[in-house]
Short mmCIF file of C-alpha atoms and ligand atoms in Angstrom, two decimals:
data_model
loop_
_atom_site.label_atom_id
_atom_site.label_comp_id
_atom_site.label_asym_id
_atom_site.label_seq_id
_atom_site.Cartn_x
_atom_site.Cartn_y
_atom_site.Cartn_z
CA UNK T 239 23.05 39.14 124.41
CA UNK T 240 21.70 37.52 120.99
CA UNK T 241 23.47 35.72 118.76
CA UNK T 242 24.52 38.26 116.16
CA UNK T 243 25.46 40.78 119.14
CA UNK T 244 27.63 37.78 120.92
CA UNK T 245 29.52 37.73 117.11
CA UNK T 246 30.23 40.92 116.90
CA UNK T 247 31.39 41.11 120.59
CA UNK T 248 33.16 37.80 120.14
CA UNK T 249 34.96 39.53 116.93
CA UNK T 250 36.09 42.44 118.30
CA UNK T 251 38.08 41.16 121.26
CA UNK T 252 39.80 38.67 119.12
CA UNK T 253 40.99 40.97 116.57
CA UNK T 254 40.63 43.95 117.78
CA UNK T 255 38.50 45.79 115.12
CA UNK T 256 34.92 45.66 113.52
CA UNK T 257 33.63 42.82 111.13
CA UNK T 258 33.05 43.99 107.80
CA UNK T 259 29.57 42.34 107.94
CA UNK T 260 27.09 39.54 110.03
CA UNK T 261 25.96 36.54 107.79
CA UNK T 262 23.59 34.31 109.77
CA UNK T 263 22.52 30.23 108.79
CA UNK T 264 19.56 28.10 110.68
CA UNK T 265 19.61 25.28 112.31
CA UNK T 266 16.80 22.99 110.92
CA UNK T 267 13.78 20.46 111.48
CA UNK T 268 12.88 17.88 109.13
CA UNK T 269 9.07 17.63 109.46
CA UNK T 270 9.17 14.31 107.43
CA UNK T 271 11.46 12.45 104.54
CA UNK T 272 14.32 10.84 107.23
CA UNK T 273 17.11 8.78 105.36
CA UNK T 274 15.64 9.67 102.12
CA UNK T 275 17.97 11.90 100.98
CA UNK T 276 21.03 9.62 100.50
CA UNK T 277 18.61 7.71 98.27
CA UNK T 278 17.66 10.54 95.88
CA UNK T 279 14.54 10.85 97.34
CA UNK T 280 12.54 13.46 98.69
CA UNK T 281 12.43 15.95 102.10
CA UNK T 282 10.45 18.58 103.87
CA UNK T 283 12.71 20.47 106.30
CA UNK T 284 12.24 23.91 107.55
CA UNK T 285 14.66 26.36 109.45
CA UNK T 286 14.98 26.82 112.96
CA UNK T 287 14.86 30.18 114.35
CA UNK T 288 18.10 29.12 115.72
CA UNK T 289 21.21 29.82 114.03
CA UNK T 290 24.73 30.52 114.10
CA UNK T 291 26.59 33.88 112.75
CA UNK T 292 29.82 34.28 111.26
CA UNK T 293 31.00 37.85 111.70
CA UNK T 294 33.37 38.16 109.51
CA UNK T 295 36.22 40.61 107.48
CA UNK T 296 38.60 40.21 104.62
CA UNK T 297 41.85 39.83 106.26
CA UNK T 298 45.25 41.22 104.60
CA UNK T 299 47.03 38.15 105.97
CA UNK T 300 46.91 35.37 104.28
CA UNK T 301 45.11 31.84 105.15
CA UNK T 302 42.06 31.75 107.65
CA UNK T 303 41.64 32.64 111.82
CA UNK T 304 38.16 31.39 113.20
CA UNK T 305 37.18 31.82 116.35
CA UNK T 306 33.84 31.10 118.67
CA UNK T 307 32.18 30.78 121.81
CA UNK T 308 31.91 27.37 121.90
CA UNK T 309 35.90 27.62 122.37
CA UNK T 310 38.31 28.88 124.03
CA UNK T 311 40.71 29.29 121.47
CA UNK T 312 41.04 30.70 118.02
CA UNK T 313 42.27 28.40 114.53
CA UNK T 314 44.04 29.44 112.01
CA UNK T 315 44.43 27.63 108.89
CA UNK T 316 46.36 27.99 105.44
CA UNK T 317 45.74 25.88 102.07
CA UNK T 318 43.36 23.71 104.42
CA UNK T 319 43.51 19.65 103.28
CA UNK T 320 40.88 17.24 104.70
CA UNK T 321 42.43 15.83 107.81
CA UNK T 322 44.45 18.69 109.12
CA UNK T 323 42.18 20.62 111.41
CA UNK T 324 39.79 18.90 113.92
CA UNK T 325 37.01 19.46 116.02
CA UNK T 326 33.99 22.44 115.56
CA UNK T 327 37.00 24.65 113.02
CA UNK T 328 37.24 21.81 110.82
CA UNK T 329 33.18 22.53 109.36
CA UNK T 330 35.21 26.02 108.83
CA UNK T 331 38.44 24.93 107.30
CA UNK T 332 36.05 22.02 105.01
CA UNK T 333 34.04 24.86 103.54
CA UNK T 334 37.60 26.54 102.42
CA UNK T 335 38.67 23.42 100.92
CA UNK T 336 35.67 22.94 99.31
CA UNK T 337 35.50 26.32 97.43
CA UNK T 338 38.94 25.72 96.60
CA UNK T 339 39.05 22.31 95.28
CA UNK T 340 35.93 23.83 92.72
CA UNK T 341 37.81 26.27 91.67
CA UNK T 342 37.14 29.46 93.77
CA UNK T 343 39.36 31.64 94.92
CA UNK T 344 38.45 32.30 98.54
CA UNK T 345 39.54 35.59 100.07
CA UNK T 346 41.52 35.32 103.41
CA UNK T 347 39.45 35.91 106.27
CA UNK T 348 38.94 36.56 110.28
CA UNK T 349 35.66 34.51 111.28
CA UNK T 350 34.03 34.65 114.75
CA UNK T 351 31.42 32.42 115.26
CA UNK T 352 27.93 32.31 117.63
CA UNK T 353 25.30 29.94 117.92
CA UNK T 354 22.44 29.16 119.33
CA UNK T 355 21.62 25.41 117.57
CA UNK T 356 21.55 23.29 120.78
CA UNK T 357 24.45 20.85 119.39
CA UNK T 358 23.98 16.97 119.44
CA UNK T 359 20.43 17.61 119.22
CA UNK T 360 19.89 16.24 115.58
CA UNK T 361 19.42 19.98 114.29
CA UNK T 362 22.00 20.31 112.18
CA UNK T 363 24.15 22.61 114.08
CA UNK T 364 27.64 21.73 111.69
CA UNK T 365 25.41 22.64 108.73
CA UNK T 366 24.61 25.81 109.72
CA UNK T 367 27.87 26.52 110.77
CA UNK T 368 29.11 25.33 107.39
CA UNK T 369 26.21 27.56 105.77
CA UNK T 370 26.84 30.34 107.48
CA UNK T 371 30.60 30.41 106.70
CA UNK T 372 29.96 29.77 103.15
CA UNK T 373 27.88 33.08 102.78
CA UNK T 374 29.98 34.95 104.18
CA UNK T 375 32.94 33.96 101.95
CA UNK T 376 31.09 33.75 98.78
CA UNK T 377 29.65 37.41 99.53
CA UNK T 378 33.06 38.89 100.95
CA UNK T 379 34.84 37.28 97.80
CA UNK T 380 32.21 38.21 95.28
CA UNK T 381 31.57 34.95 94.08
CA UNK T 382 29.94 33.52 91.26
CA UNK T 383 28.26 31.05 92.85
CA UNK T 384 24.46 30.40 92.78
CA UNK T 385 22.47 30.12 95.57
CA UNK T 386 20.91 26.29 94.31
CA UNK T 387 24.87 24.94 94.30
CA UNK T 388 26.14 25.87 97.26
CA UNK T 389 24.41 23.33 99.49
CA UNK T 390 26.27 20.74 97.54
CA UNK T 391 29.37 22.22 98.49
CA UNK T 392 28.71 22.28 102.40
CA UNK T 393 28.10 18.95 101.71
CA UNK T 394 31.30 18.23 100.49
CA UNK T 395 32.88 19.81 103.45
CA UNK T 396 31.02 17.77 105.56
CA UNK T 397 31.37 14.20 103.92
CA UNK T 398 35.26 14.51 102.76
CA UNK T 399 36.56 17.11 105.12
CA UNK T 400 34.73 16.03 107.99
CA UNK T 401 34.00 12.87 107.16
CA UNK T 402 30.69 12.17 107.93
CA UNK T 403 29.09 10.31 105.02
CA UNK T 404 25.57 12.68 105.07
CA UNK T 405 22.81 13.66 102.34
CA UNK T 406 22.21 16.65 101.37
CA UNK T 407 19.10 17.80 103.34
CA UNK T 408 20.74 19.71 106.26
CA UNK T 409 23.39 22.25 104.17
CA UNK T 410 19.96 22.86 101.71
CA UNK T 411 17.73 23.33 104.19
CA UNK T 412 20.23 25.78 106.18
CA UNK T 413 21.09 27.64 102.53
CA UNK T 414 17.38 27.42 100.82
CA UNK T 415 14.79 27.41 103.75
CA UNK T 416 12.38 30.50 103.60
CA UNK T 417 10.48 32.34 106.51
CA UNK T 418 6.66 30.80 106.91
CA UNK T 419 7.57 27.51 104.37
CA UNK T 420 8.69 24.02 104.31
CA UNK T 421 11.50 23.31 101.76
CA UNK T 422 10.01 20.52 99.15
CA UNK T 423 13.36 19.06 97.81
CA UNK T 424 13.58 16.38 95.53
CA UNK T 425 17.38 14.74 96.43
CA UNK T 426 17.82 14.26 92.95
CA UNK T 427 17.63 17.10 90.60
CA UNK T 428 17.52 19.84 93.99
CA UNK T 429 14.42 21.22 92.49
CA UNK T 430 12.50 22.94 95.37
CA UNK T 431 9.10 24.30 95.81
CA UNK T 432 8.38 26.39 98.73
CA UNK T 433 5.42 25.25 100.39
CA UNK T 434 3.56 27.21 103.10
CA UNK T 435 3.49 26.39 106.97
CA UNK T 436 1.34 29.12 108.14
CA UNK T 437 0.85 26.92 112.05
CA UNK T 438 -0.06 29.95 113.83
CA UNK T 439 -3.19 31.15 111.09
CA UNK T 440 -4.80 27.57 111.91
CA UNK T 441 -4.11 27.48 115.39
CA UNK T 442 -1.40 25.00 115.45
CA UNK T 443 2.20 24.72 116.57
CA UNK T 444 5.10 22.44 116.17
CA UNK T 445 6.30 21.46 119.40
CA UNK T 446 10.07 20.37 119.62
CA UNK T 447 11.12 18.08 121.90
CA UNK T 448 14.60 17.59 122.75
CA UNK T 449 14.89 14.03 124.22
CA UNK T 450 18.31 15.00 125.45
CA UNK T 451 19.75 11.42 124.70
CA UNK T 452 23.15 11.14 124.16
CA UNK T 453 24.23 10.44 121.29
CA UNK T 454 26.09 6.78 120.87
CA UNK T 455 27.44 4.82 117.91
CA UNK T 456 25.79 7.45 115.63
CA UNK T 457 28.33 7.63 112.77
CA UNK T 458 28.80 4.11 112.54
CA UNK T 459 24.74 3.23 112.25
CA UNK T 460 24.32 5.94 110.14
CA UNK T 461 26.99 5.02 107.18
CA UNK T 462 25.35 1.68 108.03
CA UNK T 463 21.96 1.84 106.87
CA UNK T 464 23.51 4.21 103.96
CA UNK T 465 25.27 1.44 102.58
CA UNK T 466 22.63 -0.87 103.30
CA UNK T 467 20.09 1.11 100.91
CA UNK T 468 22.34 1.78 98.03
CA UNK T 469 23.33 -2.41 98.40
CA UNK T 470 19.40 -2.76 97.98
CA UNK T 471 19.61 -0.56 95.07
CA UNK T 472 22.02 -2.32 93.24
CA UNK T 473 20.43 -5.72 93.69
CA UNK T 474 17.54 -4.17 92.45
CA UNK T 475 18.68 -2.80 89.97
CA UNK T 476 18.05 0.76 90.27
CA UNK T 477 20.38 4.19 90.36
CA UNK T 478 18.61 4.59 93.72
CA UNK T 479 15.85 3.01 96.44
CA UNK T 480 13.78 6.49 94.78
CA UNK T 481 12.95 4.54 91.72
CA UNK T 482 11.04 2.28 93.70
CA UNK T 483 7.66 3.91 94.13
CA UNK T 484 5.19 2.42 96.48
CA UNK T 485 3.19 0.62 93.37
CA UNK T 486 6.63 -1.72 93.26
CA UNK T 487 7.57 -2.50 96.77
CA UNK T 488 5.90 -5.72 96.68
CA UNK T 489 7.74 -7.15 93.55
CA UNK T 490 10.88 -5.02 95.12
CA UNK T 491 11.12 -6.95 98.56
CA UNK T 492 9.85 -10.27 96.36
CA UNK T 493 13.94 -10.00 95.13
CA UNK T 494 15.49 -9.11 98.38
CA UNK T 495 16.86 -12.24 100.35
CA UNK T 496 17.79 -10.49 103.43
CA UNK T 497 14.96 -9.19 106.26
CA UNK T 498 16.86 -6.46 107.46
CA UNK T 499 17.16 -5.01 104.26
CA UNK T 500 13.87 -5.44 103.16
CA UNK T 501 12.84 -3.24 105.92
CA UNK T 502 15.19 -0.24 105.17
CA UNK T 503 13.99 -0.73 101.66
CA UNK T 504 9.85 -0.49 102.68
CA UNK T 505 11.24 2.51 104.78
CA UNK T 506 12.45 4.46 102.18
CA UNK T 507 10.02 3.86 100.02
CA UNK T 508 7.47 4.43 102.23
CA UNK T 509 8.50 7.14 103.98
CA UNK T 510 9.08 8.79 100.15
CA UNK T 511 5.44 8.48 99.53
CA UNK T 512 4.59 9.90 102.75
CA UNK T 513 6.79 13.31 101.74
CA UNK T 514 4.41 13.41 98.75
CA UNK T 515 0.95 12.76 100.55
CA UNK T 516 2.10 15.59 103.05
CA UNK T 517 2.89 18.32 100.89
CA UNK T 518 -0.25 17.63 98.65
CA UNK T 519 -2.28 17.88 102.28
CA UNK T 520 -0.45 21.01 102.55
CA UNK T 521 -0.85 22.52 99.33
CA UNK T 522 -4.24 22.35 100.11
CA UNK T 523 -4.44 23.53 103.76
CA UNK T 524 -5.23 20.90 105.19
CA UNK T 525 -2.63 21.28 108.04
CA UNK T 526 -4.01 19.21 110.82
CA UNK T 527 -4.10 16.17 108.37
CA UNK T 528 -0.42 15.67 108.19
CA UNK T 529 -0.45 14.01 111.85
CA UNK T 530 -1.26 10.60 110.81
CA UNK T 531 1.80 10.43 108.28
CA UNK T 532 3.91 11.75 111.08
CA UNK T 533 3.18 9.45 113.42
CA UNK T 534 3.71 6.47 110.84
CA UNK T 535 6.34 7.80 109.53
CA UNK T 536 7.47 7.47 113.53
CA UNK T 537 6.50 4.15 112.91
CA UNK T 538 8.46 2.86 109.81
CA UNK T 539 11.80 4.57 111.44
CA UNK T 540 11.09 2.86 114.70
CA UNK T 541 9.96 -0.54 113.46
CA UNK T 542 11.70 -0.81 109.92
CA UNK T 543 14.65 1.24 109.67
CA UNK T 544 15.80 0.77 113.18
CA UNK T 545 16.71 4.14 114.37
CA UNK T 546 14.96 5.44 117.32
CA UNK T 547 15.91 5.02 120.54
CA UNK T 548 13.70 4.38 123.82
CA UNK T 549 13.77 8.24 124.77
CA UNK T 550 12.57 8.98 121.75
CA UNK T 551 9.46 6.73 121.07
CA UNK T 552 8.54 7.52 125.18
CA UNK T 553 8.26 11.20 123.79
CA UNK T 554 5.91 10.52 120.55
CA UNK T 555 4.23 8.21 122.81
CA UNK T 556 3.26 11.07 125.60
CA UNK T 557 2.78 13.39 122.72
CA UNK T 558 0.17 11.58 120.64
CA UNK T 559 -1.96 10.54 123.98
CA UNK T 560 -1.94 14.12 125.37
CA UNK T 561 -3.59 15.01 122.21
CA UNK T 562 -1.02 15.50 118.99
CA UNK T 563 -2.03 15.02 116.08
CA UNK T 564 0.84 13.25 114.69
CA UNK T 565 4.86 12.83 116.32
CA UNK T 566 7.96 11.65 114.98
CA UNK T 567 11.65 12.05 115.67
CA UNK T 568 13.38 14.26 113.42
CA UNK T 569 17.39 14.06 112.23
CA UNK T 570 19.32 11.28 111.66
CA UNK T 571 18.50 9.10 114.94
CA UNK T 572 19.42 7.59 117.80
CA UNK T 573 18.71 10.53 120.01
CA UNK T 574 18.02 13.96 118.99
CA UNK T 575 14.44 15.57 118.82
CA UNK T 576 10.61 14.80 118.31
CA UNK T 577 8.37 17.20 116.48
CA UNK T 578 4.98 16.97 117.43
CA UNK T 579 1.41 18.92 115.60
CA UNK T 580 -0.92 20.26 118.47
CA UNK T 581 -2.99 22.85 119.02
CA UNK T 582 -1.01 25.87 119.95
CA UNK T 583 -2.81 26.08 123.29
CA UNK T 584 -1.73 22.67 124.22
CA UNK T 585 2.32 23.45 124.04
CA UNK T 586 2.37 23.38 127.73
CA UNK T 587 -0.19 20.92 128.88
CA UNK T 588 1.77 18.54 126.23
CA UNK T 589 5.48 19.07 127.38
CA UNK T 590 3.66 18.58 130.63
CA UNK T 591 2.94 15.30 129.66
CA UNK T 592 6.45 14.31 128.22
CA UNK T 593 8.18 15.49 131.06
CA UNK T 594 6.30 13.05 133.57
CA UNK T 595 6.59 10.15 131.12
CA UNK T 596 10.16 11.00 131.40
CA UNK T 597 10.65 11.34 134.91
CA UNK T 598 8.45 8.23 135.39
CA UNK T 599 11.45 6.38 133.43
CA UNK T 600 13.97 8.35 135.70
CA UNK T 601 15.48 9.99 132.32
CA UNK T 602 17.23 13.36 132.15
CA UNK T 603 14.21 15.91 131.17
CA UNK T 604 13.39 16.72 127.65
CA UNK T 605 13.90 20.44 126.96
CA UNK T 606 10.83 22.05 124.93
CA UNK T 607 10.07 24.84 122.65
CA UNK T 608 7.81 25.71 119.60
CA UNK T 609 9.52 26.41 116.53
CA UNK T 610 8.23 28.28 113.57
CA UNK T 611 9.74 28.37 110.09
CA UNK T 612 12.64 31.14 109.95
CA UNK T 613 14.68 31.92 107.29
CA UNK T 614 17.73 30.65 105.55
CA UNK T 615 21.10 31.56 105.15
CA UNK T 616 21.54 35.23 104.47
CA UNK T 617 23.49 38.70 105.57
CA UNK T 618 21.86 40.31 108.21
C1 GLA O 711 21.24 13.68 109.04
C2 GLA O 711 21.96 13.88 107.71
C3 GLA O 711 20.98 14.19 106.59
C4 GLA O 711 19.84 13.18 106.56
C5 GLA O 711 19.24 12.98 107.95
C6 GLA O 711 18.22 11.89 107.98
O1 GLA O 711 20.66 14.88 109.45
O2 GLA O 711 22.88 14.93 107.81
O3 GLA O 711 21.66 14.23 105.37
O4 GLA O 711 20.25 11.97 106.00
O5 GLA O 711 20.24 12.69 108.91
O6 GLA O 711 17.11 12.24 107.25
#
């Protein structure tokens, strides 16, 4: 059964009657900008094929019953405050509060939920939960509420409901994303430009690799190196590590005292001037070129900002000598996935080679698959 059908399914023997409608949001890759969005900066995700769907109806009750299966259970939820629901519901319940608390008046509402984002993968499975929730509400309640600000909102859900201190990458690249494009968004004024990522008309695919790591200590190292970039930016004396372009990191890690935090700071900036050499190679076409600033930007998250983990850089590694032109994790860190640019012909022959690099090291086996650019969040 697909996802929208498992919905639908999932719907009716909860409640007992039809959804009024399916609303569907993607999971997401970032093929290069990591930790740049907290910093204003810029990022180049695009959606997953993957996604979850909310079916979903009006309810004549009042408050909110979501249910989904991922669990066993269904929530239910009135006047929802950050704190009082837990778990997968609370990315629900957030995106409730969050409506509310900006004014919107959010119709009640019966939610089943399906999904097919692996989870803990560094995909952004809670944002496309959270996006997928969001359209349906603001479509069932007819509201007046632009397609451009409702990422910011998801956020919200996420960083004070949830309470995971994230940018704003995942929610926008769930919400904005087109089929067949990348998602060029400056962090700052959310300005994007659709770019195209036509693989298959050059021969080329994007082969993810889930290094299956688990995830440890993630929450803690990521509000970690947040703080540790807008600290930078204050000593330097900027709103945010963005207006430091590549022309001042010299006379920018000149005034920082601290090692560690010089090396977050070349990251970001680096890795901000890397966004804009890759979509300039792609304006132009010139696909295959992008591999090199993958694989440093692999480099300067490795090396500088500290957040790979062995599974990961034994992944890049097998990648690149089986012939990619260019790997990098993707996500947040510390686990999670590796993108890597090959020929399409070479999908298997490279996850091939990943797989015995990993079962040289006696780690679980990465899982595989090619993704192409889908579609945002949207009714289907
Ligand atoms: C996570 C966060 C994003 C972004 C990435 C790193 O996915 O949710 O906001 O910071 O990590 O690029």
């Amino acid at each position: 059964m697909n996802v929208a059908s498992s919905a639908a399914a999932a719907f009716h023997s909860t409640f007992g009657t039809g959804p009024a409608g399916l609303w569907a949001a993607p999971g997401r890759v970032n093929l290069i900008g990591e930790h740049t969005d907290y910093n204003d900066g810029f990022v180049l995700p695009f959606a997953l094929p993957q996604q979850v769907v909310a079916a979903t109806a009006v309810s004549d009750e009042p408050g909110w019953t979501v249910c989904s299966d991922f669990a066993d259970e269904p929530v239910t939820f009135a006047s929802p405050a950050p704190g009082d629901v837990e778990g997968w519901a609370a990315y629900a319940a957030g995106v409730v509060w969050a409506l509310q608390e900006a004014g919107f008046t959010v119709p009640p509402a019966r939610i089943a939920l399906a999904s097919d984002v692996p989870v803990g993968a560094g995909v952004s499975s809670s944002a496309a939960l959270e996006s997928a929730v969001l359209t349906a509400l603001a479509d069932l309640g007819g509201l007046d509420l632009p397609v451009a600000k409702r990422p910011a909102l998801a956020q919200r859900a996420e960083n004070v409901y949830v309470g995971a201190p994230t940018g704003i990458m995942d929610q926008s690249a769930s919400i904005r994303c087109e089929a067949g494009k990348a998602l060029f968004l400056d962090c700052r004024s959310l300005e994007v430009e659709q770019i195209p990522f036509d693989l298959a008309a050059e021969g080329l695919a994007i082969l993810v690799i889930n290094s299956n790591t688990p995830h440890q200590h993630v929450d803690g190292e990521y509000g970690a190196r947040r703080r540790s970039c807008e600290e930078a930016a204050r000593i330097l004396g900027v709103a945010a590590l963005r207006d430091v372009g590549a022309d001042d990191l010299d006379a920018a890690l000149a005034k920082l005292d601290d090692e560690v935090m010089r090396r977050r700071v070349r990251h970001i900036v680096t890795e901000n001037q890397r966004v804009l050499d890759t979509v300039a190679l792609l304006r132009s076409g010139r696909i295959r070129e992008i591999g090199p600033l993958m694989t440093a930007s692999h480099a300067s998250m490795r090396d500088d900002f500290e957040i790979t983990v062995d599974r990961v850089d034994v992944a890049v590694e097998a990648a690149l000598a089986a012939g990619a032109y260019g790997a990098r994790m993707t996500g947040g860190g510390f686990g999670g996935c590796v993108l890597a640019l090959i020929d399409a012909d070479r999908a298997e022959a490279t996850t091939a080679a990943v797989e015995q690099a990993y079962a040289e090291r006696s780690f679980t086996p990465p899982t595989t698959w090619s993704a192409t650019p889908g579609p945002g969040a949207r009714r289907l």
